[in-house]
CSV table of C-alpha atoms and ligand atoms in Angstrom, one decimal:
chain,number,residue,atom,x,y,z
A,1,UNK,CA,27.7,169.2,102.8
A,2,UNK,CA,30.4,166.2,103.4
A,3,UNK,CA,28.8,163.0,104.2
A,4,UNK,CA,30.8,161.5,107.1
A,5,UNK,CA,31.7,157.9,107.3
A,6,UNK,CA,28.9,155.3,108.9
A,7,UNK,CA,31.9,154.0,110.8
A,8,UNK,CA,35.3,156.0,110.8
A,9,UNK,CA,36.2,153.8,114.0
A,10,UNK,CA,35.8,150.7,112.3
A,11,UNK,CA,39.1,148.9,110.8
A,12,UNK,CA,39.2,147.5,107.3
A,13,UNK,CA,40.4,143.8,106.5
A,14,UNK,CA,41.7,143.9,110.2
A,15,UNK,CA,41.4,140.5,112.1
A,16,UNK,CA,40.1,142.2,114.9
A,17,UNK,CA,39.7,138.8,116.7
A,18,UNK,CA,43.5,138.5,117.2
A,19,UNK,CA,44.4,138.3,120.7
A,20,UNK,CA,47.3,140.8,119.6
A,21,UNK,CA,44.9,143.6,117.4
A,22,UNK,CA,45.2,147.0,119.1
A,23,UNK,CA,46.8,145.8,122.2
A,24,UNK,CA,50.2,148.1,123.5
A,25,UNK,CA,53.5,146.7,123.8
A,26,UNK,CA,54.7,148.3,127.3
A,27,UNK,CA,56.6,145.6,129.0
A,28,UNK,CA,57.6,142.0,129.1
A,29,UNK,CA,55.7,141.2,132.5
A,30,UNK,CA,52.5,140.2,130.8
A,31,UNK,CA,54.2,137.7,128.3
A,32,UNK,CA,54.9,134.3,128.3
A,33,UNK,CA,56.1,131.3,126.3
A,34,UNK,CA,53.5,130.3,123.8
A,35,UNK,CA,53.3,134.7,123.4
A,36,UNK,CA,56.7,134.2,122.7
A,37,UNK,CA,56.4,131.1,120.4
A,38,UNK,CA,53.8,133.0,118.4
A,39,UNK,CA,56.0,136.4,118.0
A,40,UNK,CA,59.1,134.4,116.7
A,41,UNK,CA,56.9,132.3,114.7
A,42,UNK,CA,55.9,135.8,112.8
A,43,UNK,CA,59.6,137.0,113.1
A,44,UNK,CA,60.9,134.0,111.6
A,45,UNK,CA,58.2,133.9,108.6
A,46,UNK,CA,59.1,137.9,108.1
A,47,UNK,CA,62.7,136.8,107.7
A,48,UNK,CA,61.2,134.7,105.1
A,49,UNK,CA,59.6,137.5,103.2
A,50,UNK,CA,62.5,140.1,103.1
A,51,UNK,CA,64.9,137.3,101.7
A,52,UNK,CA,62.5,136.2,99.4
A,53,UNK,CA,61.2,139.8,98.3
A,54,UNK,CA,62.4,142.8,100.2
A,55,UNK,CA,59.2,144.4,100.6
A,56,UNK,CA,55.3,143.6,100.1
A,57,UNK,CA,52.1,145.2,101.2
A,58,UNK,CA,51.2,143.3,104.4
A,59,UNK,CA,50.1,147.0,106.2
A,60,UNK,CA,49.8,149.1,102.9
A,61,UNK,CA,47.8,151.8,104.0
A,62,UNK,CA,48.9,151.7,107.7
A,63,UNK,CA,50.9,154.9,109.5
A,64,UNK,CA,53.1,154.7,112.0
A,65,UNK,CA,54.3,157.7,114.4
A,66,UNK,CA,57.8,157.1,115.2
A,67,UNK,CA,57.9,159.7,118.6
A,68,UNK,CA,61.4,159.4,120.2
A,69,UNK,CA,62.4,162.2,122.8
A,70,UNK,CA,65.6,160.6,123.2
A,71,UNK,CA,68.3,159.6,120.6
A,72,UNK,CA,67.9,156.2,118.7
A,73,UNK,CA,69.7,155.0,116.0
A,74,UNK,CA,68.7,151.4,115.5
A,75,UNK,CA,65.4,151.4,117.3
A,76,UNK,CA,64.1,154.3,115.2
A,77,UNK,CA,65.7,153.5,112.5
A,78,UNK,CA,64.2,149.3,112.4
A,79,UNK,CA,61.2,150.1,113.4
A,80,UNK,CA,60.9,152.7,110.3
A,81,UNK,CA,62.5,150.2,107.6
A,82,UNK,CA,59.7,147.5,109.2
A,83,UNK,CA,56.7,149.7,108.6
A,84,UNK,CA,58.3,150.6,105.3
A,85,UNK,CA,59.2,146.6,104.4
A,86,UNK,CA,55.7,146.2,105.2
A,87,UNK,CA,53.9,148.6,102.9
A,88,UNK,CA,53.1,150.9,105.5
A,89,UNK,CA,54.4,154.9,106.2
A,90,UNK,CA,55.8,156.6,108.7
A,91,UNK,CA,56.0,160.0,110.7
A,92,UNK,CA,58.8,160.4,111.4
A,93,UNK,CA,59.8,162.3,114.6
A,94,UNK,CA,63.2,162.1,115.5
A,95,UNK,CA,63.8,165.5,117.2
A,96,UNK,CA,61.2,166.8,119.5
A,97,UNK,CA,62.6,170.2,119.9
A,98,UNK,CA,61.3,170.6,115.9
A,99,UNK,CA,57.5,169.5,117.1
A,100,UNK,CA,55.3,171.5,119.7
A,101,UNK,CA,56.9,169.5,122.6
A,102,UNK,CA,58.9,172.7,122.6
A,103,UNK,CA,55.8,174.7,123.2
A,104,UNK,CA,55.5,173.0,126.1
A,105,UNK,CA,52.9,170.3,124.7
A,106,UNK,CA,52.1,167.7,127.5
A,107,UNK,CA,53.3,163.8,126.6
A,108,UNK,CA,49.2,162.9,126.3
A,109,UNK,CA,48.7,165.8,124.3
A,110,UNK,CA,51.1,164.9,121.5
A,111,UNK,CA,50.1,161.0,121.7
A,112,UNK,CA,46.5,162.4,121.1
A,113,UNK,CA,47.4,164.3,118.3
A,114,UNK,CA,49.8,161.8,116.4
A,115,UNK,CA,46.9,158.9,116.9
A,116,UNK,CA,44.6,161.3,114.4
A,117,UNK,CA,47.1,160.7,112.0
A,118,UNK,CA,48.5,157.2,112.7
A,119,UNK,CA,47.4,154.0,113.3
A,120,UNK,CA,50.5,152.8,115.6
A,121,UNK,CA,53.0,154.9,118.0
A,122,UNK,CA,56.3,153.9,118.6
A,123,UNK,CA,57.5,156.3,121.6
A,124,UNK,CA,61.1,157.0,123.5
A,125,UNK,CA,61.1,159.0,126.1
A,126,UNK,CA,63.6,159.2,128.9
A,127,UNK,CA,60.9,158.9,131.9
A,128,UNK,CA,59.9,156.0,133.4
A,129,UNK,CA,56.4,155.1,132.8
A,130,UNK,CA,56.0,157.6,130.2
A,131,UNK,CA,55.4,154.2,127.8
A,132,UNK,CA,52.3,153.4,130.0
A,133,UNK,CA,51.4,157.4,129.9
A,134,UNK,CA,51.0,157.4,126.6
A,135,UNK,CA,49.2,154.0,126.3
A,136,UNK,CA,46.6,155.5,128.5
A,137,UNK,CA,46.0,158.4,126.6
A,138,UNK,CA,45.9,156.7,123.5
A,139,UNK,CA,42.9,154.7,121.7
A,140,UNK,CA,45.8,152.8,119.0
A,141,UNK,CA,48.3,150.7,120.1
A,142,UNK,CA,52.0,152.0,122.0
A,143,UNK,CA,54.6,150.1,121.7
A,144,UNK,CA,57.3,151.2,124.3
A,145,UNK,CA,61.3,151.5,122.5
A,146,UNK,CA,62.5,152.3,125.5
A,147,UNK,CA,61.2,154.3,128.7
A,148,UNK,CA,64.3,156.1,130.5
A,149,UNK,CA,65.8,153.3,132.8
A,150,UNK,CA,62.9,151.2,132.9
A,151,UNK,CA,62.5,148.7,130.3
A,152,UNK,CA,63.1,148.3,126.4
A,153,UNK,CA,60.5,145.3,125.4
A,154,UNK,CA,61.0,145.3,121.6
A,155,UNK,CA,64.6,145.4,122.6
A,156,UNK,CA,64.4,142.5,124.6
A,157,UNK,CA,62.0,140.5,122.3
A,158,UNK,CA,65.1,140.9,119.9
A,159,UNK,CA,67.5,139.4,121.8
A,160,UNK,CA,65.8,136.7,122.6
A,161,UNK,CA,64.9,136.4,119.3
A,162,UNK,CA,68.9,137.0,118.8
A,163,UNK,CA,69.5,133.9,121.6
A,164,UNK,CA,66.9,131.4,119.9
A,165,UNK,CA,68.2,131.9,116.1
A,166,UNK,CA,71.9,131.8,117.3
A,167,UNK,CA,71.7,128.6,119.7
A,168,UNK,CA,70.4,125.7,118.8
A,169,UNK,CA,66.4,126.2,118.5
A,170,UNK,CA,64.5,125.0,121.8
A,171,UNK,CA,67.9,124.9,123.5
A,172,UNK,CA,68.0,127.8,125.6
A,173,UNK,CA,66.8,125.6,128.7
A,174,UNK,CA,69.5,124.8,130.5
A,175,UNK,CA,71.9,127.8,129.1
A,176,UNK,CA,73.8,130.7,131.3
A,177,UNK,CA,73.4,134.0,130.3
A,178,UNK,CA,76.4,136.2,132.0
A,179,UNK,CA,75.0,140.4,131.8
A,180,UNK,CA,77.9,142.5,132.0
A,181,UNK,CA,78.2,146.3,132.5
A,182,UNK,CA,75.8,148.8,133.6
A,183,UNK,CA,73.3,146.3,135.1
A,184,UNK,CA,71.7,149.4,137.3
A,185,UNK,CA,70.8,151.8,134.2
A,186,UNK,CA,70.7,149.6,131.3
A,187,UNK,CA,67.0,149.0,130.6
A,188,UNK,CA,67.8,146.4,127.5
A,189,UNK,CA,69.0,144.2,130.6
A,190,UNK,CA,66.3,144.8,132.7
A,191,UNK,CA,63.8,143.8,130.3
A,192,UNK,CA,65.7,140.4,129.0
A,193,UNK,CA,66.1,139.3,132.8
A,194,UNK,CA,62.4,139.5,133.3
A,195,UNK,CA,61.8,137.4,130.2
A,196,UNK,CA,64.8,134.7,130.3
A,197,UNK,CA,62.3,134.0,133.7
A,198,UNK,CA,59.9,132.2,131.5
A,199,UNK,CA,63.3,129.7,130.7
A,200,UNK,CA,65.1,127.1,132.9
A,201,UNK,CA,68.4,129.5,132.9
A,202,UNK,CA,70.9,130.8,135.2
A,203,UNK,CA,71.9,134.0,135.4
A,204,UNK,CA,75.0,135.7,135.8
A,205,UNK,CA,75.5,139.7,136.6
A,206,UNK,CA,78.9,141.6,136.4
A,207,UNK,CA,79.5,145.0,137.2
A,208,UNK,CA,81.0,147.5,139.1
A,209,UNK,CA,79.4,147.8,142.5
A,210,UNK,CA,77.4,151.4,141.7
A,211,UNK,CA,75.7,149.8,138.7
A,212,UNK,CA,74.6,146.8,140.1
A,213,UNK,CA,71.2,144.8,138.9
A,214,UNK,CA,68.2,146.6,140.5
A,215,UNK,CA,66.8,144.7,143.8
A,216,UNK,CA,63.4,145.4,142.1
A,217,UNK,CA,64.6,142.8,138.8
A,218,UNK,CA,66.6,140.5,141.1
A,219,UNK,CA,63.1,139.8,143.6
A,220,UNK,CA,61.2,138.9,140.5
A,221,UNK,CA,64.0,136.5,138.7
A,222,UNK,CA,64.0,135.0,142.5
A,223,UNK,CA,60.6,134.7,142.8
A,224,UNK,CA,60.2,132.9,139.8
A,225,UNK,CA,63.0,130.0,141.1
A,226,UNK,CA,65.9,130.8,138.9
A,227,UNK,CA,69.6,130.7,139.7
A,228,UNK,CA,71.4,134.3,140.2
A,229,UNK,CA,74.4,135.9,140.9
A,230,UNK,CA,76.4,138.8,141.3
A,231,UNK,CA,80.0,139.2,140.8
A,232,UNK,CA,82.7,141.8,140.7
A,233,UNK,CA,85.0,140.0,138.1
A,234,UNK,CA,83.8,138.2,134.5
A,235,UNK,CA,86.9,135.5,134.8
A,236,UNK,CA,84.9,133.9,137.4
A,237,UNK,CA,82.2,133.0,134.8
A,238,UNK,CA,83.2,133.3,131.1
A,239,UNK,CA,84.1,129.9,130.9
A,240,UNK,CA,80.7,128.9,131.9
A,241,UNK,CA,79.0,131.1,129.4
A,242,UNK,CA,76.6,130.6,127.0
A,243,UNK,CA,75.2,134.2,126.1
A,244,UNK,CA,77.6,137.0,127.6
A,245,UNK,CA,75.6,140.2,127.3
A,246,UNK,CA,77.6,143.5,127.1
A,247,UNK,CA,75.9,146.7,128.2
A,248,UNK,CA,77.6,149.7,127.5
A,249,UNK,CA,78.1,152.1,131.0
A,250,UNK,CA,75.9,155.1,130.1
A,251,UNK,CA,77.3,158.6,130.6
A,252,UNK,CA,74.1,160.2,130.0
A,253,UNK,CA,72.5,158.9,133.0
A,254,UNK,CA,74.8,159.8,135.6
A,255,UNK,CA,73.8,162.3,137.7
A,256,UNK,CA,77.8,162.8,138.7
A,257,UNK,CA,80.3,162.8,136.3
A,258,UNK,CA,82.7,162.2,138.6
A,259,UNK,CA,81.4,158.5,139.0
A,260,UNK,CA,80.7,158.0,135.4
A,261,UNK,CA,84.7,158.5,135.4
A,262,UNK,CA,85.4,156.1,138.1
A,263,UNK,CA,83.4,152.7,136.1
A,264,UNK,CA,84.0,153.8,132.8
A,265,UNK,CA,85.9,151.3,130.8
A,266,UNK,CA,85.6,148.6,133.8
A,267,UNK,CA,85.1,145.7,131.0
A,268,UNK,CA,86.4,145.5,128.2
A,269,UNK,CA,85.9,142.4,126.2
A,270,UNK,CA,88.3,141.5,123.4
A,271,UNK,CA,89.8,138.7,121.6
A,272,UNK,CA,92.4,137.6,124.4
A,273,UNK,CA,89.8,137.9,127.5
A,274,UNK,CA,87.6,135.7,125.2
A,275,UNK,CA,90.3,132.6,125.0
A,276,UNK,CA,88.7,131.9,128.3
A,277,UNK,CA,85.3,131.5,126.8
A,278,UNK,CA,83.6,128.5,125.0
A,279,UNK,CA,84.5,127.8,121.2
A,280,UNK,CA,80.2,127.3,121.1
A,281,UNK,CA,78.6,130.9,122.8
A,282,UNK,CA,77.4,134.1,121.8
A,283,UNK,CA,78.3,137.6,122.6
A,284,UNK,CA,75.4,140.1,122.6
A,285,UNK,CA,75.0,144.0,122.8
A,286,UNK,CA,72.4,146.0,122.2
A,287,UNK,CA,74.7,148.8,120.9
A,288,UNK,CA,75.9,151.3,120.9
A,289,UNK,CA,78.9,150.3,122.0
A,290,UNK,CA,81.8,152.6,123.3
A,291,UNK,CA,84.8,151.1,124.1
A,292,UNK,CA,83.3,147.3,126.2
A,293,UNK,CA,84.1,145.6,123.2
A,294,UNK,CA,87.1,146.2,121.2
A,295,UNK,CA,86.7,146.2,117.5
A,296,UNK,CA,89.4,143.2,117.1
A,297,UNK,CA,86.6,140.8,118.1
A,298,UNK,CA,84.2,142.0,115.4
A,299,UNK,CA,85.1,139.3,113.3
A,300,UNK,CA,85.0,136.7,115.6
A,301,UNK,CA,82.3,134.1,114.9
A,302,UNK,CA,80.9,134.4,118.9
A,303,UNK,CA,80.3,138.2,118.1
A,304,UNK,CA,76.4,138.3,117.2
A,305,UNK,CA,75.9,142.2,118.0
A,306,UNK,CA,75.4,143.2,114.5
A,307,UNK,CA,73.4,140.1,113.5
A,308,UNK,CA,71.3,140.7,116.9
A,309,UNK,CA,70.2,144.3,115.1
A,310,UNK,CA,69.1,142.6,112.1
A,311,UNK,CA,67.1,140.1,114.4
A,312,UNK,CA,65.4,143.3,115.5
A,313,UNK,CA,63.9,144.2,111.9
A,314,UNK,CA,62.0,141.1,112.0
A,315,UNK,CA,60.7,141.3,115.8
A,316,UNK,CA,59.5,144.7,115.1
A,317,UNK,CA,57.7,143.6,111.6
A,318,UNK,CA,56.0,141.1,113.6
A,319,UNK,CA,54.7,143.0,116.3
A,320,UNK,CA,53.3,145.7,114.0
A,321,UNK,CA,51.5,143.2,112.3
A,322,UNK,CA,50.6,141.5,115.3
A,323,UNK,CA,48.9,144.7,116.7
A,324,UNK,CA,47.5,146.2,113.3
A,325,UNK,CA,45.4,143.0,113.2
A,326,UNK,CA,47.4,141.3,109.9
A,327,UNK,CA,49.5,138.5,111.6
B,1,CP,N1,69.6,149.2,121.2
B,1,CP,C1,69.1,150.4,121.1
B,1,CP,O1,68.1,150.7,121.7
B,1,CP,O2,69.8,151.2,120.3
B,1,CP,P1,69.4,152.7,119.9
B,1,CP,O3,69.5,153.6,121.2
B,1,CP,O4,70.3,153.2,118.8
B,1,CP,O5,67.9,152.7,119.5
């Protein structure tokens, strides 16, 4: 007869005492500076550790379920190559129509299921609130990569990660930070608004009218005391920019293509808009992009979109570790 384990429950060389062991990652509300401090603190020494050796054993034995119902490239794709930098595994499940989802398996049904294999969940979904779903019908830790238009918080993490390592460090007080595009749908934006709260900023949004910054985000950033506004045209703020933050307008949630048609390709930064800009500022993305950037700014120093991905490889290592007890 199979002995069982005295205590299957019970983690192993976990630092079960850290504030961050087993908690979920849902949403930037809860955070706040010294949280912040401490995650780029990890991030930073991560950085450290692929430079110096690639790869090394911090989670060896740890699994993470990578569960995205919606299409990811670099979410999926850094938050796998983290669990794999770290010595850990991964399920991989990148299509759900391959899994019993298609069988009609609720959202807390699968969670259940992939937490008897896993230790960790990463989960996209296009609902809002699925993120929090999930968490509740989980015993491990959720971390939300994005939760239909509601928020992205690993993204976010990134690019503030992204704006500290690209700006001088500790500098970001005083800054403006111009968001640009599809302000209504763009969850990344959403997200980073809500943290940049915890800073002495001012923020700028662009966009068409239909795709305008949610009143929902905009009560909180005013109820926290910090300078916004809304404009129709970028010339009236580049040259005041700091961070300009490109969003990509996103056919996929338009319920009317007919609209989608009417803001598509509204903004379009390239290298002659940005002769208005300052020599010393940063332009972010969190990609994919379509056509809102053209590629002849690629090489442009001020173009940080493909150094803010790799930015995310170390966020995401950090919060694994954070929440598996090992940072
Ligand atoms: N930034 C971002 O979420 O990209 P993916 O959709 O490719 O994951």
């Amino acid at each position: 007869m199979p002995t069982s384990p005295q205590s299957p429950h019970l983690p192993f060389g976990d630092n079960v005492h850290s504030p961050w062991y087993g908690k979920d990652v849902l949403s930037v509300k809860n955070l706040d500076r010294k949280d912040l401090e401490y995650i780029f603190g990890v991030a930073h020494e991560m950085h450290g550790m692929v430079d110096r050796v690639g790869s090394f054993d911090l989670l060896k034995g740890k699994i993470l379920a990578n569960l995205f119902y919606e299409p990811s490239t670099r979410t999926s794709s850094s938050f796998h190559a983290a669990m794999e930098r770290l010595g850990g595994s991964v399920i991989p499940i990148n299509n759900v129509k391959y899994s019993s989802v298609s069988k009609g398996e609720s959202l807390a049904d699968t969670i259940r299921t992939l937490e008897c294999y896993a230790d960790v969940i990463v989960l996209r979904h296009p609902e809002v609130g699925s993120a929090a779903i999930a968490a509740e019908a989980a015993e491990k830790p959720v971390l939300n990569a994005g939760d239909g238009v509601g928020e992205h918080p690993t993204q976010a993490l990134l690019d503030l990660f992204t704006i500290f390592s690209e700006l001088d460090i500790g500098e970001i007080d005083g800054k403006t930070i111009t968001m640009l595009g599809d302000l209504k749908y763009g969850r990344t934006v959403h997200s980073l608004a809500r943290l940049l709260t915890l800073y002495d900023v001012k923020l700028n949004y662009v966009s068409p009218d239909i795709l305008k910054m949610p009143q929902e985000v905009m009560d909180e950033v005013a109820a926290k005391g910090i300078p916004q506004a809304e404009y129709s045209s970028l010339e009236e703020v580049l040259p005041e920019t700091d961070v300009l933050y490109v969003t990509r307008v996103q056919k996929e949630r338009f319920k009317n293509p007919g609209d989608y048609e009417k803001v598509a390709g509204s903004f379009v930064i390239n290298t002659e808009i940005m002769k208005a800009a300052k020599e010393q500022m940063i332009v972010m993305h969190p990609l994919p992009r379509v056509n809102e950037i053209s590629p002849d700014f690629d090489k442009d120093p001020r173009a940080a979109y493909f150094r803010q991905m790799e930015y995310g490889l170390y966020v995401r290592m950090a919060l694994l570790a954070m929440v598996l007890g090992k940072a």
